[in-house]
PDB file of C-alpha atoms in Angstrom:
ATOM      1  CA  UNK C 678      -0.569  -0.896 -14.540  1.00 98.00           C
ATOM      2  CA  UNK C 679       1.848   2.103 -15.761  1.00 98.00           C
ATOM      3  CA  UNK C 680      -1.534   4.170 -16.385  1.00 98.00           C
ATOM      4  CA  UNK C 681      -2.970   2.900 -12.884  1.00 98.00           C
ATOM      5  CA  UNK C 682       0.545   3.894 -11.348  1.00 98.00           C
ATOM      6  CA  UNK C 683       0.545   7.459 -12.666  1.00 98.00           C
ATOM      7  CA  UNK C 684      -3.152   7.855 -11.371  1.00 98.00           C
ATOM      8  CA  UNK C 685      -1.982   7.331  -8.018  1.00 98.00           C
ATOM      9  CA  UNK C 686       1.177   9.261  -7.725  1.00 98.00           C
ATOM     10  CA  UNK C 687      -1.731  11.884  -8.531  1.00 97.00           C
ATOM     11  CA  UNK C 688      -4.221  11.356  -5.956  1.00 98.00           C
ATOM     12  CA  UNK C 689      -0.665  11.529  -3.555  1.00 97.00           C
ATOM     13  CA  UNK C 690      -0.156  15.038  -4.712  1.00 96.00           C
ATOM     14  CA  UNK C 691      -3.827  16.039  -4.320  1.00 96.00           C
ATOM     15  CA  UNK C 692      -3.128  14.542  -0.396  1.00 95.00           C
ATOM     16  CA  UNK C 693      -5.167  11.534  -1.272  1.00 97.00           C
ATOM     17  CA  UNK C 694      -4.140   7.462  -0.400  1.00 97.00           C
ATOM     18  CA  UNK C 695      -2.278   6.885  -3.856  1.00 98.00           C
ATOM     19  CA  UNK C 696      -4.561   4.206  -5.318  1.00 98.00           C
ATOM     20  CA  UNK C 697      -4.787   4.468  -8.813  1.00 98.00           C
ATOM     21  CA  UNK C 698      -7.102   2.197 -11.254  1.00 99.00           C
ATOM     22  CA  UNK C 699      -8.207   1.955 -15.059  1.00 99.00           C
ATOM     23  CA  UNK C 700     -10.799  -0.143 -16.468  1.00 99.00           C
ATOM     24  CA  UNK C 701     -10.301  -1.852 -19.879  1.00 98.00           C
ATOM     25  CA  UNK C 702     -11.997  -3.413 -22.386  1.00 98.00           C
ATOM     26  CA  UNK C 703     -10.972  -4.979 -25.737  1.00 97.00           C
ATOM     27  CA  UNK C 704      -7.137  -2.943 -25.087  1.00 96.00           C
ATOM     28  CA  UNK C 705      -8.645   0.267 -24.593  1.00 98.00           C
ATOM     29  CA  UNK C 706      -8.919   2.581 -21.470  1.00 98.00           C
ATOM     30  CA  UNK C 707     -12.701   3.098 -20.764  1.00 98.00           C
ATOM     31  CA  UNK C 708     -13.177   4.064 -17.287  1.00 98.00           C
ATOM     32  CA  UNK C 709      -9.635   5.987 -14.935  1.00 98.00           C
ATOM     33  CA  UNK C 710     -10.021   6.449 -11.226  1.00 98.00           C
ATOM     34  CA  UNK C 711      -7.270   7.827  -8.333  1.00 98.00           C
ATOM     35  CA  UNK C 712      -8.527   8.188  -4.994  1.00 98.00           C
ATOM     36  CA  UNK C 713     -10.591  11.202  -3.916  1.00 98.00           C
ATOM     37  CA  UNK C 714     -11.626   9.970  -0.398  1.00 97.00           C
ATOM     38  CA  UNK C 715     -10.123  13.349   1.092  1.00 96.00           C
ATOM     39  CA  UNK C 716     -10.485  15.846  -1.856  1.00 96.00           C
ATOM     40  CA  UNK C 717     -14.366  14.634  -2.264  1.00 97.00           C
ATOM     41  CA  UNK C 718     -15.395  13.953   1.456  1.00 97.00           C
ATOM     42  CA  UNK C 719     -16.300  10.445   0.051  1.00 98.00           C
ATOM     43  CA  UNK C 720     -16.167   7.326   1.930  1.00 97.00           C
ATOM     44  CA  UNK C 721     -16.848   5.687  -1.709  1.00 98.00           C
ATOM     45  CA  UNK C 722     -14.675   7.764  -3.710  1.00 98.00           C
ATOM     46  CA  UNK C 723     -12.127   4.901  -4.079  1.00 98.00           C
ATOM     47  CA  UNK C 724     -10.265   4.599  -7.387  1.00 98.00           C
ATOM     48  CA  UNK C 725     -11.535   1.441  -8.301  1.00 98.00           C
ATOM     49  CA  UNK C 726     -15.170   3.006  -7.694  1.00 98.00           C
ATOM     50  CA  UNK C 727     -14.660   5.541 -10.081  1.00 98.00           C
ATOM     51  CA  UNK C 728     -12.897   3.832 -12.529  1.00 99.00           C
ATOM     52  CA  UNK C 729     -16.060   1.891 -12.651  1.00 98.00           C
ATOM     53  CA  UNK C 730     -18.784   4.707 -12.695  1.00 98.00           C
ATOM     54  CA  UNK C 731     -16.842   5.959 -15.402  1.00 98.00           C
ATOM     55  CA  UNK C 732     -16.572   2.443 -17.439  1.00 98.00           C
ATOM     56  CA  UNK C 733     -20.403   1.809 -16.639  1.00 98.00           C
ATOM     57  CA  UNK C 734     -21.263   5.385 -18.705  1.00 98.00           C
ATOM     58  CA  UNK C 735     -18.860   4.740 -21.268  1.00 98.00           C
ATOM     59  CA  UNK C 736     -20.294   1.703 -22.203  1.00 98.00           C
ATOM     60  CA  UNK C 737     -24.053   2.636 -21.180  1.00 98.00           C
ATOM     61  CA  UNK C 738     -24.595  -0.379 -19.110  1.00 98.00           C
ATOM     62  CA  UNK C 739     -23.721  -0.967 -15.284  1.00 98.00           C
ATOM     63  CA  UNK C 740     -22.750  -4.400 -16.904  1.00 98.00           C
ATOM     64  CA  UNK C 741     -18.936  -4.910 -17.353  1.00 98.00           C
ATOM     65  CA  UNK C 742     -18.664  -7.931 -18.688  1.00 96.00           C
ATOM     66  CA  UNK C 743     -15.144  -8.422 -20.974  1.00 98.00           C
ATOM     67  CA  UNK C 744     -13.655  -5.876 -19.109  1.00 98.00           C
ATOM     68  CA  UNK C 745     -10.439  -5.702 -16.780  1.00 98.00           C
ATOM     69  CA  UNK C 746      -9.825  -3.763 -13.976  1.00 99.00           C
ATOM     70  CA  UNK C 747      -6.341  -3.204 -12.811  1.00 99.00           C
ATOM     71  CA  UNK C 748      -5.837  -1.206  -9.617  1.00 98.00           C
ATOM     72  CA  UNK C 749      -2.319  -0.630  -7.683  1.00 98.00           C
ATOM     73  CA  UNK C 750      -3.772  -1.477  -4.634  1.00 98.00           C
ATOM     74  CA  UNK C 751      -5.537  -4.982  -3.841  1.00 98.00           C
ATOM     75  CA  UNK C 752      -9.794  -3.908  -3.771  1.00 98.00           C
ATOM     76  CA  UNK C 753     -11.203  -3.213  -0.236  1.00 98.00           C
ATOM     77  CA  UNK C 754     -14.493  -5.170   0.616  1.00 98.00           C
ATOM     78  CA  UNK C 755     -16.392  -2.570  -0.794  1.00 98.00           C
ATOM     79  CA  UNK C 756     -14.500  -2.142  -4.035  1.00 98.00           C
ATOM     80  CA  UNK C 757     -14.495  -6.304  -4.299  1.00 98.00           C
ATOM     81  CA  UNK C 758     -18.252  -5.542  -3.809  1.00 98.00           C
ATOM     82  CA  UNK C 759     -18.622  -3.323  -6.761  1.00 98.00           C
ATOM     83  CA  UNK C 760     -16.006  -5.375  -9.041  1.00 98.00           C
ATOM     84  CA  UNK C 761     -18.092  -8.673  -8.391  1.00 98.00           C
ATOM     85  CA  UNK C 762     -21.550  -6.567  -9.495  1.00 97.00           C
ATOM     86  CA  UNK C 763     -20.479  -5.220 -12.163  1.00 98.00           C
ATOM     87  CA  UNK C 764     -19.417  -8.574 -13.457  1.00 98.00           C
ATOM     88  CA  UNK C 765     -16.115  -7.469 -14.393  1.00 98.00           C
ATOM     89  CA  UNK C 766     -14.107 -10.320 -15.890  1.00 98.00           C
ATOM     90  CA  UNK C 767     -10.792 -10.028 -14.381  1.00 98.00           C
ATOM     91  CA  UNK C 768      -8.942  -7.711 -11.535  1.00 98.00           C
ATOM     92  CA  UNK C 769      -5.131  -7.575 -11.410  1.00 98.00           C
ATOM     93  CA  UNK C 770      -3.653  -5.852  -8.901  1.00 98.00           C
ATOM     94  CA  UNK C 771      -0.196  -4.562  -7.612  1.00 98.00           C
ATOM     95  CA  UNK C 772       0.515  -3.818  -3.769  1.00 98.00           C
ATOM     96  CA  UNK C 773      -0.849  -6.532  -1.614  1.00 98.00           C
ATOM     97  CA  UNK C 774      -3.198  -5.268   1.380  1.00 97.00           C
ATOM     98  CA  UNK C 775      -2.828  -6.699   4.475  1.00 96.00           C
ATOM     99  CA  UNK C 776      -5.423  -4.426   6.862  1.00 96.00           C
ATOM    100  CA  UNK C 777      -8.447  -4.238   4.257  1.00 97.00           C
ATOM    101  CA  UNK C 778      -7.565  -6.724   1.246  1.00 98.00           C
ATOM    102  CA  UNK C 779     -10.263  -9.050   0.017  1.00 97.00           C
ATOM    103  CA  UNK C 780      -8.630 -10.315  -2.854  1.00 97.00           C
ATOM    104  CA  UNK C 781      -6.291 -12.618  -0.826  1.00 96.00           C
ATOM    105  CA  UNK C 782      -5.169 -10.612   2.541  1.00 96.00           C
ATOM    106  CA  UNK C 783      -8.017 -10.088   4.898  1.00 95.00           C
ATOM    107  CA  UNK C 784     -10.359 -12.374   2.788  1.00 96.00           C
ATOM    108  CA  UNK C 785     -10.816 -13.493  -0.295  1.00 97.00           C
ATOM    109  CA  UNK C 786     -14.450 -11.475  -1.669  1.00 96.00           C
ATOM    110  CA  UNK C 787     -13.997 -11.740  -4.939  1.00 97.00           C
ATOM    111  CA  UNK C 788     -13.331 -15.468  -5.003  1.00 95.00           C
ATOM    112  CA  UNK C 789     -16.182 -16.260  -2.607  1.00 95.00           C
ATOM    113  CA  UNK C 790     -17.546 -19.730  -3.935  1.00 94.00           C
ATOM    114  CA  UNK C 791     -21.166 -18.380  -2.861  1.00 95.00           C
ATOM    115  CA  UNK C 792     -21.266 -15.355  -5.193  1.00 94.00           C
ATOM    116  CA  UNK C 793     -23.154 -15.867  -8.540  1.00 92.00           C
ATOM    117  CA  UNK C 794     -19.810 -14.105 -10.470  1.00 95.00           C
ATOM    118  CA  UNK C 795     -15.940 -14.789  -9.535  1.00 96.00           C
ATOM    119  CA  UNK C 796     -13.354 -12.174 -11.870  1.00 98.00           C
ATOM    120  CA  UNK C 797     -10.123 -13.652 -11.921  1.00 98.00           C
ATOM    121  CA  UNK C 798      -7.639 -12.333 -10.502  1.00 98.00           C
ATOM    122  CA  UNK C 799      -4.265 -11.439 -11.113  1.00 98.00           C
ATOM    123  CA  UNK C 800      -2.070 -10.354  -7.834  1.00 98.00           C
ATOM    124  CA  UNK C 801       1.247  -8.562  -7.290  1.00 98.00           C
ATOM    125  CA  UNK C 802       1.599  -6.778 -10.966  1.00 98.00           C
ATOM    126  CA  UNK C 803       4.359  -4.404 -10.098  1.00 98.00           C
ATOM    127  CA  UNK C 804       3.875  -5.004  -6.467  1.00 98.00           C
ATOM    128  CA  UNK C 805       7.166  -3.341  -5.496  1.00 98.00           C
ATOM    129  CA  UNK C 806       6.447   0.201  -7.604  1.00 98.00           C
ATOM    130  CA  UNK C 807       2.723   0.243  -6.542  1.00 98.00           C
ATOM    131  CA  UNK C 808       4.096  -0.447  -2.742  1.00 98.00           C
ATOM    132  CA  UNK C 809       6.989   2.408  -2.406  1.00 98.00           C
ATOM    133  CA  UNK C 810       4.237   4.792  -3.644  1.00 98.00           C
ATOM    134  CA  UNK C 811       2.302   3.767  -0.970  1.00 97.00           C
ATOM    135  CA  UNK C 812       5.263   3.074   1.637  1.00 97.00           C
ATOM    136  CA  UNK C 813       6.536   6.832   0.445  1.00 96.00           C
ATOM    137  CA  UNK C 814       3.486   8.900   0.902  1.00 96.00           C
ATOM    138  CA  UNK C 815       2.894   7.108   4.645  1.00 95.00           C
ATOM    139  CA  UNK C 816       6.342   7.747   5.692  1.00 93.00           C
ATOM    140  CA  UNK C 817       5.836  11.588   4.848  1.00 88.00           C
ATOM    141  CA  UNK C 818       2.649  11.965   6.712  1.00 79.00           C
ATOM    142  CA  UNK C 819       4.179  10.329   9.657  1.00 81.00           C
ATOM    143  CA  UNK C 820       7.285  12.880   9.426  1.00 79.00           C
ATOM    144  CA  UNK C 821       5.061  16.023   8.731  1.00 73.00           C
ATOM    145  CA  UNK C 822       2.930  15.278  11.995  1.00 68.00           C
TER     146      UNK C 822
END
């Protein structure tokens, strides 16, 4: 989560939502992400998104199985979307996300007894540092408006 963390502090200072994510497989880093939303002009450019993209060419298959993603912010529906087809094996996650979770908040995507793959899912992993990142970067928009 320290690597995920670091990721988003960066997308912060490149103006971005500070969601950081890594994927990882057998205790090694194969696929990093931080939001690029507003640096890209990319609805999709979430960090779990590319954390995935880049996991999927490391390993030369758009098949993730034995692999862990762990993002400081719980996944968005599309991001749940992704995670359950690229039949990751488990997500944990920091920051809970009560206007666009689906890990828990809003819904519950990833667990959704009708898909043909359910990760597990790990929640609140250094909730509290993943949130003040968050909590900081919306307090100084809101005071530089």
């Amino acid at each position: 989560m320290e690597t995920a963390l670091a990721l988003a502090i960066e997308a912060a200072a490149a103006g971005d939502v500070p969601v950081g994510a890594v994927v990882i497989r057998a205790g090694d880093v194969i696929g990093r992400g931080a939001n690029r939303t507003v640096r890209d002009q990319d609805p999709t450019a979430h960090a779990e998104m590319l954390a995935i993209r880049e996991a999927s060419q490391a390993l030369g298959s758009w098949r993730l199985d034995g692999c862990e993603l762990v993002v400081t912010l719980e996944p968005c529906a599309m991001c749940a979307g992704a995670i359950v087809l690229a039949r990751l094996d488990r997500v944990t996650f920091g920051a809970w996300d009560d206007k666009a979770g689906m890990a828990g908040s809003l819904g519950d995507l990833l667990r959704h007894p009708q898909l043909n793959h359910r990760p597990e899912v790990v929640a609140g992993v250094m909730a509290n540092e993943c949130g003040d990142v968050l909590r900081q970067f919306f307090e100084t928009k809101r005071l530089s408006r």
